[in-house]
Short mmCIF file of C-alpha atoms in Angstrom, two decimals:
data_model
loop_
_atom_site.label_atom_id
_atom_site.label_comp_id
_atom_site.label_asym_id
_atom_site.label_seq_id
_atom_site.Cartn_x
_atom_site.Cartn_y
_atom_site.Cartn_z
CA UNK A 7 -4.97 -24.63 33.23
CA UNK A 8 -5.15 -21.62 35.60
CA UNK A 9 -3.22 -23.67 38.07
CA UNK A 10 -1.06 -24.99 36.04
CA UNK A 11 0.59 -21.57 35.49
CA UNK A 12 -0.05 -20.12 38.84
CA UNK A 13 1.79 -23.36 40.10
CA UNK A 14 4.90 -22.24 37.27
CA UNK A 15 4.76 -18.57 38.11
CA UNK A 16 5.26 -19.98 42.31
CA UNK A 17 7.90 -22.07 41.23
CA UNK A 18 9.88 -19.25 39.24
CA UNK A 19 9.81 -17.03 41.87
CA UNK A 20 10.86 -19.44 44.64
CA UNK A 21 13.98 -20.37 42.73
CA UNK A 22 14.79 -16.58 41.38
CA UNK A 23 14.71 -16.09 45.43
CA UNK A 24 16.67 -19.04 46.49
CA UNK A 25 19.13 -18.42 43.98
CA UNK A 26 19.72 -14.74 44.12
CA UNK A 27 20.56 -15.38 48.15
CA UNK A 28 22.74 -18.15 47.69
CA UNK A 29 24.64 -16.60 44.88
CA UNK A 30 24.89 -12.67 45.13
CA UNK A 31 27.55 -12.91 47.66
CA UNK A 32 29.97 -14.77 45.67
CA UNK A 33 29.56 -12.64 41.95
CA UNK A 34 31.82 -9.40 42.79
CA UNK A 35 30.59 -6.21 41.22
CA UNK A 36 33.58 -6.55 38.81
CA UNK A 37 31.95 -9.64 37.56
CA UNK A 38 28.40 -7.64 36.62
CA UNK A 39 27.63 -5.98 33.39
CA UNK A 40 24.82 -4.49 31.47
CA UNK A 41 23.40 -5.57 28.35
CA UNK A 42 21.25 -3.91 25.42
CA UNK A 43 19.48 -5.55 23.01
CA UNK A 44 16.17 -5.71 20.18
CA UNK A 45 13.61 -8.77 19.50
CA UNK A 46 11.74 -9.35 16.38
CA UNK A 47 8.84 -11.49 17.55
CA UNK A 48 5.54 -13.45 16.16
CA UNK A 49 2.35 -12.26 18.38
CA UNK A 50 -0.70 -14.59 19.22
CA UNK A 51 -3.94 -14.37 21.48
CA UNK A 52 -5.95 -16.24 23.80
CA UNK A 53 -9.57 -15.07 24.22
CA UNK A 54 -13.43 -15.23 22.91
CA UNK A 55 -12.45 -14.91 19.25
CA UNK A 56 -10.62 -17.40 18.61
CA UNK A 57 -11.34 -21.44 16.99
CA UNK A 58 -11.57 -23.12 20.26
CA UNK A 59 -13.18 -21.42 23.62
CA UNK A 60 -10.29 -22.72 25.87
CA UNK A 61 -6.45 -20.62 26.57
CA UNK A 62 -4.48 -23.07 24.38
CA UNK A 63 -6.77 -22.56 21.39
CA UNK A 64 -5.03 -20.45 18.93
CA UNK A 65 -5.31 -19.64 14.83
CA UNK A 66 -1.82 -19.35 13.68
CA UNK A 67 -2.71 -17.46 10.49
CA UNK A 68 -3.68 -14.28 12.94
CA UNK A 69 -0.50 -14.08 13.93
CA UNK A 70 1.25 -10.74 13.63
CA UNK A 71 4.40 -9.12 14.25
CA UNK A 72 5.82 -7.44 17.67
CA UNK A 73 8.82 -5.50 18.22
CA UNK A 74 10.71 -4.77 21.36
CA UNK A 75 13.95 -3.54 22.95
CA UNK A 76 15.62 -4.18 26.62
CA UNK A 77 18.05 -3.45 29.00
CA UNK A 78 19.49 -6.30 31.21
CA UNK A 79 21.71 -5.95 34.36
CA UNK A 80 23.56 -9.03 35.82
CA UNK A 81 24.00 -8.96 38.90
CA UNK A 82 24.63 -12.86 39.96
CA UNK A 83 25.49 -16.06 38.17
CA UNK A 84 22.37 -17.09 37.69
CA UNK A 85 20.12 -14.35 37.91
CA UNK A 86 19.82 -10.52 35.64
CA UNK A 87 16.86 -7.97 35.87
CA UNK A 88 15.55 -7.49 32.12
CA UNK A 89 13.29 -4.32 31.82
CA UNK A 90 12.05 -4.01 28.58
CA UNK A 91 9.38 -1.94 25.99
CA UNK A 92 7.35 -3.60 23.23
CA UNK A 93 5.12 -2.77 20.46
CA UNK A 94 3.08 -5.66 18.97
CA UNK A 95 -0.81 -6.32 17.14
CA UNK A 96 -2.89 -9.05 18.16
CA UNK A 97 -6.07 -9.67 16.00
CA UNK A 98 -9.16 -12.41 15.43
CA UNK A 99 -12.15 -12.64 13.33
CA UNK A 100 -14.86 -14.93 13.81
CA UNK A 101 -15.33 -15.85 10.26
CA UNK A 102 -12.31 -17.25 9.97
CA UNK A 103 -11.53 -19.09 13.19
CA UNK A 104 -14.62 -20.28 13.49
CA UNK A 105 -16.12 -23.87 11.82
CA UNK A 106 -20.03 -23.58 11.51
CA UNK A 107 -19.69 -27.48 10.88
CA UNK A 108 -18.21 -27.98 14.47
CA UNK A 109 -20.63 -27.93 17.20
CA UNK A 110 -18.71 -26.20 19.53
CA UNK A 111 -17.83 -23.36 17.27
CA UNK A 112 -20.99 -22.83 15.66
CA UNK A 113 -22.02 -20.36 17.92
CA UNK A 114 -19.46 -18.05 17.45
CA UNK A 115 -19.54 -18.58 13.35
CA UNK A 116 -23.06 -16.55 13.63
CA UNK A 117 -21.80 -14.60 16.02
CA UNK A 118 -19.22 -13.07 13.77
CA UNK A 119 -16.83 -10.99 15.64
CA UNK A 120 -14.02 -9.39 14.45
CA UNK A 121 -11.35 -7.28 16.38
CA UNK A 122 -7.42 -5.62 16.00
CA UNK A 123 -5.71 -4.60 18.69
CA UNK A 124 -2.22 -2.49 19.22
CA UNK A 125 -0.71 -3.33 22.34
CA UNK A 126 2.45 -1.13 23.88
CA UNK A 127 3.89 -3.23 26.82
CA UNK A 128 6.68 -2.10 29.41
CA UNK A 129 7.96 -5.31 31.85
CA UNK A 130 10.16 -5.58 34.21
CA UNK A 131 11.48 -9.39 34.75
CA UNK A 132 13.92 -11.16 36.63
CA UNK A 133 15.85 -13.89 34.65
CA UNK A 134 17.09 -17.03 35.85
CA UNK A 135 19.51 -19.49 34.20
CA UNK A 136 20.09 -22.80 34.42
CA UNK A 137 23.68 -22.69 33.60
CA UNK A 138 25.59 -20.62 35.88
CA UNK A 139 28.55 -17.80 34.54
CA UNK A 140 30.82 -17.20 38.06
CA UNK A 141 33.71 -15.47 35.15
CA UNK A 142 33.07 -12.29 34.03
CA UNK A 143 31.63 -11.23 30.64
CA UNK A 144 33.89 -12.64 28.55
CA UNK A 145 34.00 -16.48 29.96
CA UNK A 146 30.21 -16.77 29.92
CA UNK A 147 28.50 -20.24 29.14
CA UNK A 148 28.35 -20.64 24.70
CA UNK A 149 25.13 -21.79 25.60
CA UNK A 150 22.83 -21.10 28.43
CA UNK A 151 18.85 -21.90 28.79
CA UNK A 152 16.87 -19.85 31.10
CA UNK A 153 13.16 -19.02 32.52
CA UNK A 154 11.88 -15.66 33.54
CA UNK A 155 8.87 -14.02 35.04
CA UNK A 156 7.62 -10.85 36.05
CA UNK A 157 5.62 -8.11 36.18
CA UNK A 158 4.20 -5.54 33.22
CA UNK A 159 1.55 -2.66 32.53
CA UNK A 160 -0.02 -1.97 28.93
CA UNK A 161 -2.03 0.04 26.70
CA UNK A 162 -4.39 -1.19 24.03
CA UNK A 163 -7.15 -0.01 22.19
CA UNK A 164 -9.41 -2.85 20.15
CA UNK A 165 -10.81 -1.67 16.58
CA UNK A 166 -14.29 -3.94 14.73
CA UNK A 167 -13.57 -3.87 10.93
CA UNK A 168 -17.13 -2.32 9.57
CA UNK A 169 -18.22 -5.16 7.11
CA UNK A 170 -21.81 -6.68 6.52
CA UNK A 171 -25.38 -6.24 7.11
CA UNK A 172 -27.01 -2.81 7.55
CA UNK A 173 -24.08 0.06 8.59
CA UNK A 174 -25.33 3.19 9.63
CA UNK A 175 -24.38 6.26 7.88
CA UNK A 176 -21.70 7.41 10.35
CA UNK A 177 -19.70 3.86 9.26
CA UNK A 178 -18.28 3.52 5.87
CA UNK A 179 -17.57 -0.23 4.75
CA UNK A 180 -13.81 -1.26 5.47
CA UNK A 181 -13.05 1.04 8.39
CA UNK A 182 -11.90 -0.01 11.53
CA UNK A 183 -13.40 2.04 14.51
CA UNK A 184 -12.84 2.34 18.42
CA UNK A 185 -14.29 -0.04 19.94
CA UNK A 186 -14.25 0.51 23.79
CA UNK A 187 -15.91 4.33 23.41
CA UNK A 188 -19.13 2.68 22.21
CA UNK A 189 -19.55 0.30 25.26
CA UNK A 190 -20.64 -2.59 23.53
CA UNK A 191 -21.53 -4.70 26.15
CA UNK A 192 -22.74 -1.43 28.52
CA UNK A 193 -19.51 -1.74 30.05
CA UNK A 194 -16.61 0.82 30.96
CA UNK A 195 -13.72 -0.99 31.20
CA UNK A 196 -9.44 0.91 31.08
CA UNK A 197 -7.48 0.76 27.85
CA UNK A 198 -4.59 0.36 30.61
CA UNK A 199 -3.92 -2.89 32.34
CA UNK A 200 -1.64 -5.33 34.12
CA UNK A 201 0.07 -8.37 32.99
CA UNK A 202 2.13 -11.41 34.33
CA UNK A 203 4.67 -12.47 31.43
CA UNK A 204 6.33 -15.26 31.98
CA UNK A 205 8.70 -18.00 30.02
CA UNK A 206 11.46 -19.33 28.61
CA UNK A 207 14.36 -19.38 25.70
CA UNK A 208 17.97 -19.87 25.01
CA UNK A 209 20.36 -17.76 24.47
CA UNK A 210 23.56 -18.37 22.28
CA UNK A 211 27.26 -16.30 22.57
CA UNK A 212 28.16 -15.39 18.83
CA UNK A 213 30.92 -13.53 20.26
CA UNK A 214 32.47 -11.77 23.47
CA UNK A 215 30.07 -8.95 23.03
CA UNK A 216 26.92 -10.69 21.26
CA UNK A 217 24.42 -13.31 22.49
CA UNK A 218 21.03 -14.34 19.79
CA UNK A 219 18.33 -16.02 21.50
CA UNK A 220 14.83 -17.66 20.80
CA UNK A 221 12.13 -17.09 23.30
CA UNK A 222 8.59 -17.71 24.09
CA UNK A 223 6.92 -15.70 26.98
CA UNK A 224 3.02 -15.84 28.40
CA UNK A 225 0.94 -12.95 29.37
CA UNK A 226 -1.91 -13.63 31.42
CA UNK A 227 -3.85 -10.41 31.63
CA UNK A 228 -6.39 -8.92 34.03
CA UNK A 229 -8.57 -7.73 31.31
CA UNK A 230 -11.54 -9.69 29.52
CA UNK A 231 -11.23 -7.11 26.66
CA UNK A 232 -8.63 -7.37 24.74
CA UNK A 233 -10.95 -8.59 21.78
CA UNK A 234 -13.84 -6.14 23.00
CA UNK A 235 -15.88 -9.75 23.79
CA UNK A 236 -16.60 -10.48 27.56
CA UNK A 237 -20.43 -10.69 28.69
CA UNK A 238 -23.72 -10.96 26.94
CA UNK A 239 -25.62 -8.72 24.63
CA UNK A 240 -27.17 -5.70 26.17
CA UNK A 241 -30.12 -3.70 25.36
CA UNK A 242 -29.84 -0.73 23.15
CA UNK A 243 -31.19 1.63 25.78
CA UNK A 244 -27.29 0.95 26.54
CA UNK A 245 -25.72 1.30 23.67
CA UNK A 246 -24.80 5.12 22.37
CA UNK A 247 -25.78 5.62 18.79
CA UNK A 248 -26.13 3.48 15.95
CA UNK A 249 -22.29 2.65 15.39
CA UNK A 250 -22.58 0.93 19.37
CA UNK A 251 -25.42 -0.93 18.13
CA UNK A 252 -23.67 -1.60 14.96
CA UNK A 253 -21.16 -3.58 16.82
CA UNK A 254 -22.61 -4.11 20.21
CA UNK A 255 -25.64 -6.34 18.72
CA UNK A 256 -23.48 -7.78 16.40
CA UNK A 257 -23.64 -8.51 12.45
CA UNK A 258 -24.93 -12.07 13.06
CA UNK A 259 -23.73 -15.11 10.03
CA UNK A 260 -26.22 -17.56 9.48
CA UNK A 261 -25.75 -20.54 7.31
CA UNK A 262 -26.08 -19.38 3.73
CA UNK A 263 -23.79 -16.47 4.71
CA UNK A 264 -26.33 -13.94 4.66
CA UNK A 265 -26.58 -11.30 7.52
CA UNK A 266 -29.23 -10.37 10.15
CA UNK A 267 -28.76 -7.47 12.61
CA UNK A 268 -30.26 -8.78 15.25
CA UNK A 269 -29.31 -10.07 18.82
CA UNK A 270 -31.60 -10.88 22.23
CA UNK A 271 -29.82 -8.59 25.13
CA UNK A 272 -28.82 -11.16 27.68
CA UNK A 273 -28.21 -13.72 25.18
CA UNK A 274 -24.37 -14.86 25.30
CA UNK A 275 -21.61 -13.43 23.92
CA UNK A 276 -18.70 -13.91 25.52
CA UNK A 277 -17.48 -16.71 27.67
CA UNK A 278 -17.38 -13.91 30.35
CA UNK A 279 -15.19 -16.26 32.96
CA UNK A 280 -12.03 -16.29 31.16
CA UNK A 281 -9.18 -13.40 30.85
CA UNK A 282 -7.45 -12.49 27.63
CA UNK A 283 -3.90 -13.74 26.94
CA UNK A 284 -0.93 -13.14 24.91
CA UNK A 285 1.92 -15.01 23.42
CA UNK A 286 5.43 -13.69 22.08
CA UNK A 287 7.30 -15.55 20.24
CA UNK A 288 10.78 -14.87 18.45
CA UNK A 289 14.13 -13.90 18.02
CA UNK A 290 16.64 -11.74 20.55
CA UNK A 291 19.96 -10.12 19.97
CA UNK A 292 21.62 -8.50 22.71
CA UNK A 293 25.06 -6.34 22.84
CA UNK A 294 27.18 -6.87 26.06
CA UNK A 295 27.96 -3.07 27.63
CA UNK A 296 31.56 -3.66 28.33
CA UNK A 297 32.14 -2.50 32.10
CA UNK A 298 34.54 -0.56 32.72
CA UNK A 299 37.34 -1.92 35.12
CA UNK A 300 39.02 0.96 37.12
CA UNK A 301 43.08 0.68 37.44
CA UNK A 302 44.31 0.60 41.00
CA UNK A 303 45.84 3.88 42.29
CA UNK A 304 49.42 3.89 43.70
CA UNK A 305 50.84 6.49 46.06
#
């Protein structure tokens, strides 16, 4: 899987390259233009919490909603820079993703995790389509399918609903609390991190001055803690206070539902070797910026 989309972010690049060189020269700056636009999207995850410990597994009733806006400059047939600032939640909860009948998700049944996460992204993207537009603006393909891939830095900050077993006076039931200040796993890891999104849509001219689109785009990420999950259990010497242990030691499920707050440090639980994902899915609309065409001057 890894080199499966290593081998699709290569390919992008080598044909965003390619193309830019063989076509700039022939799209005069008359031809270029700006657009502006806003996507209403569906969010998903790939990580530790989830039904399936593998990237593709996903539970599509976590999904929540992302917002985001862009500005695109053309500057070729085939190829526009997109740079672009989004606001989305991605969330997962052990008790439901996981199937204590299924023997590969038993494990993280009892282990009962549960996490939130608000992510603000800013990306910057080069876009290349399939269907080239040599006219200007105006005569642009009705139709045009494209792929795109780039680069983009993010802020996030993973909450644990307080639910279960014994909570410590300093948690009330219901809450959702900061997860990376308590250092669950004895690690200090940055709320800040990179990303590689990368994808694909259509887009669709309603008019001289509109395009919609539907597109899905990848983010592999360089963090393990998106959901808070990584490593193994550490010992509470480690752990800050009782609302670290609360969550760090985890509010363990066992069969008959009941709860037992108790974990061996060094025990699993994480998969630890994979990084977090996300997935955006959804709907673009995007106003063409007229360009302005200056009038000859006469003496």
């Amino acid at each position: 899987m890894k080199q499966f989309f290593t081998h699709i972010l290569a390919l992008l690049l080598v044909i965003s390259l390619v193309a830019t060189e063989a076509s700039a020269q022939q799209f005069s700056k008359r031809k270029q233009y700006n657009s502006v636009g806003v996507s209403l999207n569906a969010m998903n995850y790939f990580g530790d919490v989830v039904p399936k410990a593998s990237i593709p597994s996903l539970r599509f009733a976590a999904t929540r909603p992302n917002i985001g806006f862009n500005f695109t400059h053309r500057f070729a047939p085939r190829i526009s820079v997109r740079a672009a600032l989004a606001y989305g939640r991605i969330t997962g909860d052990d008790e439901k993703a996981a199937d204590k009948n299924d023997a590969d998700a038993r494990f993280r049944y009892h282990r009962n995790m549960n996490f939130r996460n608000d992510i603000f992204e800013a990306s910057a993207v080069g876009v290349f389509d399939l269907i080239a537009n040599r006219n200007n603006y105006i005569k642009r393909p009705d139709f045009v399918p494209y792929v795109f891939a780039g680069i983009g830095v993010f802020h996030h900050n993973p909450k644990g609903l307080v639910r279960g077993g014994t909570i410590p006076a300093s948690l009330s039931s219901g809450d959702y609390v900061d997860l990376q200040p308590l250092r669950t796993e004895g690690v200090d890891y940055s709320l800040w991190n990179f990303s590689l999104p990368f994808g694909g849509g259509v887009r669709y001219k309603i008019n001289k001055s509109f395009d919609i689109g539907l597109e899905i785009g990848w983010r592999k990420t360089f963090s393990d803690y998106l959901d808070d999950v990584s490593g193994t259990y550490v010992e509470d010497s480690k752990l800050g206070g009782d609302a670290a242990k609360y969550f760090g030691r985890g509010i363990t499920r066992t069969d008959d539902g009941t709860f037992n707050n108790f974990n061996v440090p060094g025990e699993m639980r994480g998969k630890g070797n994979e990084k977090d994902w996300y997935i955006v899915t959804g709907v673009n609309v995007n106003y063409i910026l007229a360009p302005r065409v200056k009038s000859p001057k006469f003496r």
